[in-house]
Short mmCIF file of C-alpha atoms and ligand atoms in Angstrom, two decimals:
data_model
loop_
_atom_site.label_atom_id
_atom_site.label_comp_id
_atom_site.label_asym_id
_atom_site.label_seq_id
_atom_site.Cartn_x
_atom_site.Cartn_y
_atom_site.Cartn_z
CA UNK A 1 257.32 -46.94 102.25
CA UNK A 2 257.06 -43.75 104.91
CA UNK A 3 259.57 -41.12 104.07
CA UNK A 4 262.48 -40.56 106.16
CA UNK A 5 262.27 -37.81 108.21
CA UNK A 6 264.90 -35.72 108.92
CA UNK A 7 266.25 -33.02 111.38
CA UNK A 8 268.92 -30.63 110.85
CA UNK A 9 270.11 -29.92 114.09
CA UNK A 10 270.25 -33.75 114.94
CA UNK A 11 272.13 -34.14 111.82
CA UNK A 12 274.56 -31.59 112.27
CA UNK A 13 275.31 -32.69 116.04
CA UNK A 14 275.55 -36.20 115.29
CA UNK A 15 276.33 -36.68 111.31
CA UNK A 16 279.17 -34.16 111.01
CA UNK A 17 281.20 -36.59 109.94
CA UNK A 18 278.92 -37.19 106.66
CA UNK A 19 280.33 -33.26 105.16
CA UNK A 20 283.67 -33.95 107.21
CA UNK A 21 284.44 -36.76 104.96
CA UNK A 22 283.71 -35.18 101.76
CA UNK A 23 287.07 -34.15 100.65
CA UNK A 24 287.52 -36.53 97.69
CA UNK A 25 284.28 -35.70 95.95
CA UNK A 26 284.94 -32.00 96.42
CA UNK A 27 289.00 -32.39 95.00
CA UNK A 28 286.99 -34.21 91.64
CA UNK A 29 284.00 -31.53 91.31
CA UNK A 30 287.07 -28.35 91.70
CA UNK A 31 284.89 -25.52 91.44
CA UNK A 32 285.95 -22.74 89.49
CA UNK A 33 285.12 -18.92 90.40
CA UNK A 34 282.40 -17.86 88.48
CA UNK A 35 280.59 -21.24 88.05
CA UNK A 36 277.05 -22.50 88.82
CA UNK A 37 276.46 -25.00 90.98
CA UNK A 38 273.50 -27.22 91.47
CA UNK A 39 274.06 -29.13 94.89
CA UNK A 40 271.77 -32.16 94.83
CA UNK A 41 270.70 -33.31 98.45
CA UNK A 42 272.04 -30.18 99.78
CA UNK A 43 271.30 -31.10 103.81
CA UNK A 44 271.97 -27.83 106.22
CA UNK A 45 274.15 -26.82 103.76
CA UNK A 46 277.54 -27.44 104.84
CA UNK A 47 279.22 -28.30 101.22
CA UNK A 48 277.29 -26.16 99.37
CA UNK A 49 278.26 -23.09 101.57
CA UNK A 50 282.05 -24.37 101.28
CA UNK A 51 281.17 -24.13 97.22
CA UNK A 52 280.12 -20.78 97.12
CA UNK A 53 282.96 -19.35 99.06
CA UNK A 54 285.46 -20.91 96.23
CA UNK A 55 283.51 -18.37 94.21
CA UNK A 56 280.67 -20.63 92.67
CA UNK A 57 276.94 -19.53 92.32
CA UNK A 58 275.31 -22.59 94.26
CA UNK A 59 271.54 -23.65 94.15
CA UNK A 60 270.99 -26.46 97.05
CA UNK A 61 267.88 -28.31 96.84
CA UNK A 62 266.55 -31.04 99.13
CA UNK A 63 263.25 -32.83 100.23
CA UNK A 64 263.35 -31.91 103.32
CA UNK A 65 262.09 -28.37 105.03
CA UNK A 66 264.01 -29.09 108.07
CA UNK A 67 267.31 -29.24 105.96
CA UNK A 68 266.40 -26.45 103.70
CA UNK A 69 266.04 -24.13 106.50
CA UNK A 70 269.12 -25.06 108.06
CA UNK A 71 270.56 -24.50 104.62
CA UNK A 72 268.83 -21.17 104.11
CA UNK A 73 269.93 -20.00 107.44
CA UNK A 74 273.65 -20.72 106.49
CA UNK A 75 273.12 -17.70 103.54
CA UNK A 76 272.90 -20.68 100.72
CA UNK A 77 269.81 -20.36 97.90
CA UNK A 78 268.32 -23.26 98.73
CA UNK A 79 264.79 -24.94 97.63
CA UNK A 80 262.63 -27.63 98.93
CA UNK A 81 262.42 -30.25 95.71
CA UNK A 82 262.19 -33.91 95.42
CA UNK A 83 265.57 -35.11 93.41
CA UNK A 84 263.25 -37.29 91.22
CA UNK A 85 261.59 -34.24 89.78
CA UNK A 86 264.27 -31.57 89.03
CA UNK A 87 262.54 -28.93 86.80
CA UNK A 88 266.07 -26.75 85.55
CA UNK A 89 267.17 -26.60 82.05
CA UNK A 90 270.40 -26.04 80.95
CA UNK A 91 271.68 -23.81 83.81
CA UNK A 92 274.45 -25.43 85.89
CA UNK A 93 278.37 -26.07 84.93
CA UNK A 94 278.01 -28.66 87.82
CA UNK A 95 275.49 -30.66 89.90
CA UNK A 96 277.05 -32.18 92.76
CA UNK A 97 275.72 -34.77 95.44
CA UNK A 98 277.20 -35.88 98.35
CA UNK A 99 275.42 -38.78 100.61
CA UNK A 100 272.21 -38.21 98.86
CA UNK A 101 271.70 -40.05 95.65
CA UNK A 102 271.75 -43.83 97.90
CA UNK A 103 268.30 -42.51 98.96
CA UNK A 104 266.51 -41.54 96.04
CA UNK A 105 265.08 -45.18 94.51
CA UNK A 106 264.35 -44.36 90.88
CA UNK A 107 267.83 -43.03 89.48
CA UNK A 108 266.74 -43.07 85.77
CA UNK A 109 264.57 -39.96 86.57
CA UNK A 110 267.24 -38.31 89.34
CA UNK A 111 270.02 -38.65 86.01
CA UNK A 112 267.51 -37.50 83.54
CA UNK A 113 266.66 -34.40 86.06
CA UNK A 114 270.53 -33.60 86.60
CA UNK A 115 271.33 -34.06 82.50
CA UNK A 116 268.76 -31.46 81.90
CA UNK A 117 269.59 -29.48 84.68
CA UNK A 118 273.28 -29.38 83.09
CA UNK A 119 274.32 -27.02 80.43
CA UNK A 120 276.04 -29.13 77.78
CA UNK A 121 279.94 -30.65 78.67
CA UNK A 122 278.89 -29.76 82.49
CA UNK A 123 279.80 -32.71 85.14
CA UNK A 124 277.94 -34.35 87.60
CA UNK A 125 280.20 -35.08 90.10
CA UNK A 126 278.72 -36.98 92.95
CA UNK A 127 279.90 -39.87 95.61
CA UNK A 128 277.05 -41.79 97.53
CA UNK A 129 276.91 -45.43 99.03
CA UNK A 130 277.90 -48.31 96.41
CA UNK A 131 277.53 -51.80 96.51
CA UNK A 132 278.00 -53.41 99.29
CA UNK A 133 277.67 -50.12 101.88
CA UNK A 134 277.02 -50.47 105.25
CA UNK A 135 276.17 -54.28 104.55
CA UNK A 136 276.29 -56.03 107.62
CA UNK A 137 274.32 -53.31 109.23
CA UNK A 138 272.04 -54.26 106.13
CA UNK A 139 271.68 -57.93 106.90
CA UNK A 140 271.54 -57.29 110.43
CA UNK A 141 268.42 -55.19 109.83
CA UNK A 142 266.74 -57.69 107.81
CA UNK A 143 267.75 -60.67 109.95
CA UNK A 144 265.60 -58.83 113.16
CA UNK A 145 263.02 -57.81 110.63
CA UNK A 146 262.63 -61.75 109.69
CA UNK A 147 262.64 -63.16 113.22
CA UNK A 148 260.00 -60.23 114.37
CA UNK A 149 257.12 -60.92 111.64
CA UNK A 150 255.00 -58.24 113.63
CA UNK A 151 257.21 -55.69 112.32
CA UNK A 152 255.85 -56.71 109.14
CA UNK A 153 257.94 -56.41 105.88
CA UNK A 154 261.35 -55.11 105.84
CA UNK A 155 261.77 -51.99 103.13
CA UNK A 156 264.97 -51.28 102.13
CA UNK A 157 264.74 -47.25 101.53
CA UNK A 158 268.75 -47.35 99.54
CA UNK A 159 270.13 -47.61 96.57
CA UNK A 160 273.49 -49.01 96.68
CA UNK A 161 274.26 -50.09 92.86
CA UNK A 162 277.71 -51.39 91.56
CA UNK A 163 280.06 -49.12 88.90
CA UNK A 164 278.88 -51.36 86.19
CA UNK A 165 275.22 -50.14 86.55
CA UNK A 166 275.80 -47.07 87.13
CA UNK A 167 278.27 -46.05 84.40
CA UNK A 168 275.64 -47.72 82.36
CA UNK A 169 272.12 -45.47 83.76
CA UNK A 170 275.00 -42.69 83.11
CA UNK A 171 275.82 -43.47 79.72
CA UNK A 172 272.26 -44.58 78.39
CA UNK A 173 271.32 -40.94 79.84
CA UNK A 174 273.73 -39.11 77.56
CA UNK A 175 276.84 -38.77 79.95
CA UNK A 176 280.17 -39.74 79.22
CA UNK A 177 282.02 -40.96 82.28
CA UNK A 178 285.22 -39.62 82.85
CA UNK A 179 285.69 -41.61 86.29
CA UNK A 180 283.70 -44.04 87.94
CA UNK A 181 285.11 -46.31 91.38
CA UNK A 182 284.01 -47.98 94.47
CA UNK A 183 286.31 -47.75 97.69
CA UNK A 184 285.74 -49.20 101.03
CA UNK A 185 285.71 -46.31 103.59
CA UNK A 186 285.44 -47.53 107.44
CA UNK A 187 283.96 -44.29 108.89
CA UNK A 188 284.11 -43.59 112.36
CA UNK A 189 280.61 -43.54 114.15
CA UNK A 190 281.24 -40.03 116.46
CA UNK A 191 277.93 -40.12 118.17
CA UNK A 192 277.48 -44.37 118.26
CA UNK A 193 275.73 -46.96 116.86
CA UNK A 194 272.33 -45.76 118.14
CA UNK A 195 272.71 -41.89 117.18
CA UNK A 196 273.05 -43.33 113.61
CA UNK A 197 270.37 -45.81 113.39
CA UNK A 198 267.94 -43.35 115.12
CA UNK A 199 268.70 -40.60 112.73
CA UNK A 200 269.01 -43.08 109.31
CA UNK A 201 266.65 -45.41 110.10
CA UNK A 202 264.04 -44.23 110.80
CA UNK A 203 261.90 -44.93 107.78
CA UNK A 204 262.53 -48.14 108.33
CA UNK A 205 261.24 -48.30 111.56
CA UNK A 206 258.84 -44.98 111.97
CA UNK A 207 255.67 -48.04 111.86
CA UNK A 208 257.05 -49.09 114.63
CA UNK A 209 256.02 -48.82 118.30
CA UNK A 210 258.61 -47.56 121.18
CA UNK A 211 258.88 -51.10 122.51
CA UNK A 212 259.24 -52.30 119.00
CA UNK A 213 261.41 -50.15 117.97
CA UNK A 214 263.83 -50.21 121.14
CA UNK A 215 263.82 -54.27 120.67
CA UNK A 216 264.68 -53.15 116.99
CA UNK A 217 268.22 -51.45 118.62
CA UNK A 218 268.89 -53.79 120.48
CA UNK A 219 268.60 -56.74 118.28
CA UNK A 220 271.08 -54.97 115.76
CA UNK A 221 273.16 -53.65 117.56
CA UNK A 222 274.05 -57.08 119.20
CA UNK A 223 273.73 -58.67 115.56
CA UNK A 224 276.97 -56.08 114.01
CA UNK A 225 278.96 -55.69 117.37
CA UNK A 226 281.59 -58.47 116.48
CA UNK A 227 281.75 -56.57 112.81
CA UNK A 228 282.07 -53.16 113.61
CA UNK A 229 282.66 -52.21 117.46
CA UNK A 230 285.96 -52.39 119.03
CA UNK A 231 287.61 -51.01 122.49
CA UNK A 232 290.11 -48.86 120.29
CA UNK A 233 288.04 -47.40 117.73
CA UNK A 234 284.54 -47.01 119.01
CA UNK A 235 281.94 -48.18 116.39
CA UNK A 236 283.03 -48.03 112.94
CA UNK A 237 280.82 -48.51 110.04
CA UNK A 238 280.96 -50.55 106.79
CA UNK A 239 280.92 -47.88 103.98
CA UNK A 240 281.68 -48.33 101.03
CA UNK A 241 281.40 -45.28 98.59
CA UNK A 242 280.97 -45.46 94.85
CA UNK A 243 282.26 -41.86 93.57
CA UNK A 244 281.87 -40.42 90.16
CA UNK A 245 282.61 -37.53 87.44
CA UNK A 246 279.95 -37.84 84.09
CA UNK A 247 280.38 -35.10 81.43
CA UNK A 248 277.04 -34.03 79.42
CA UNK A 249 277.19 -34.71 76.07
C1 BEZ B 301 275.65 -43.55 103.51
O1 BEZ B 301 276.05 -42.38 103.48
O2 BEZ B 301 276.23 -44.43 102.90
C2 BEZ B 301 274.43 -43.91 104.27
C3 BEZ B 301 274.00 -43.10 105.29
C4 BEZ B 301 272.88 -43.44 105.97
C5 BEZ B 301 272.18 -44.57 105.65
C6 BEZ B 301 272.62 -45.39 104.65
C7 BEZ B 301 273.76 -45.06 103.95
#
């Protein structure tokens, strides 16, 4: 699968709501002065900025340059590392993730990374898409993928898993959960339908010539209007967030 490829400043014009909505994740990490802070999938650095002035120490790390200068440039410490492949021992009270951990496939090694990353009783508090996010965008994806075969092979680059599973990759890692849910959150697409798939989809479609990919648009966006566009509200997106606080043991 290619890699998605991101940009800061087209995230932070058009995905604002992504840090805008993270109030609930940040009320269950509640950073205390003094602590430090591992933010996992940092982006431009928004949250992990908002950390650090409640008096926290925060490292923000993400795969991509583009968001690590944007982070950098913000004033946060901020490196350029895969999730999968975390190399810190026992320094952080807290890792936290916010929209990040839905896009990193192989979440025995992304736990393993954070456990050791974790001093021991420190929390990984994190929220990220669940089962059944964004799934008739999903579907609608795959159906245009299916009647297209010259797009070749639809790869699905998320990870949306249920609470059972992952209170169970948690607890087989050496975490105890302290809270675990899913919840439905409808979130308002500011910058449309297109802005979004442009910006999120674009591993899935970056094989993809500009005819192809514009038929690709189209197709979907037809496909999910019924679901999620209406006159009121603009388009409004199926998330559905699985949110979480695990203690080390
Ligand atoms: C999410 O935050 O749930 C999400 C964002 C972009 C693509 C897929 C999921």
């Amino acid at each position: 699968m290619k890699t998605q490829q991101w940009s800061a400043s087209k995230y932070t014009r058009h995905a604002h709501f992504v840090s805008a909505m993270a109030t609930e994740v940040l009320s269950l990490l509640d950073p205390q002065q003094g602590e430090e802070v591992l933010d996992l999938g940092c982006g431009e650095g928004e949250l992990g900025t908002y950390i650090q002035g409640q008096g926290c120490t925060v490292v923000g790390i993400d795969a991509s340059s583009s968001m690590v200068a944007a982070a950098k440039a913000r004033g946060l410490t901020a490196l350029q590392v895969d999730g999968h492949n975390m190399a810190f021992e026992n320094q952080f009270d807290a890792v936290f993730s916010n929209a990040a951990l839905h896009w990193l496939l192989q979440p025995e090694s992304v736990i393993a990374g954070v456990r050791r990353a974790l001093k021991t009783k420190g929390r990984f508090v994190a929220e990220m898409g669940g089962a059944g996010n964004i799934a008739a965008l999903l579907s609608a994806m795959m159906d245009v993928f299916k009647a297209n075969p010259d797009f070749g092979g639809f790869q699905n680059p998320w990870y949306f898993p249920s609470v059972e599973e992952y209170q169970s990759l948690l607890e087989k890692a050496g975490f105890h959960v302290e809270s675990i849910e899913l919840a439905s959150r409808p979130t308002p697409l500011t910058s449309g339908l297109d802005k979004w798939l442009e910006i999120f989809a674009d591993s899935i479609v970056s094989h993809l010539s500009d005819d192809q990919k514009r038929c690709f648009f189209n197709a979907v966006k037809i496909k999910v209007k019924p679901a999620l566009y209406s006159e009121q509200e603009g388009w409004v997106a199926d998330y559905v967030r699985l949110r979480f606080k695990a203690i080390k043991l």
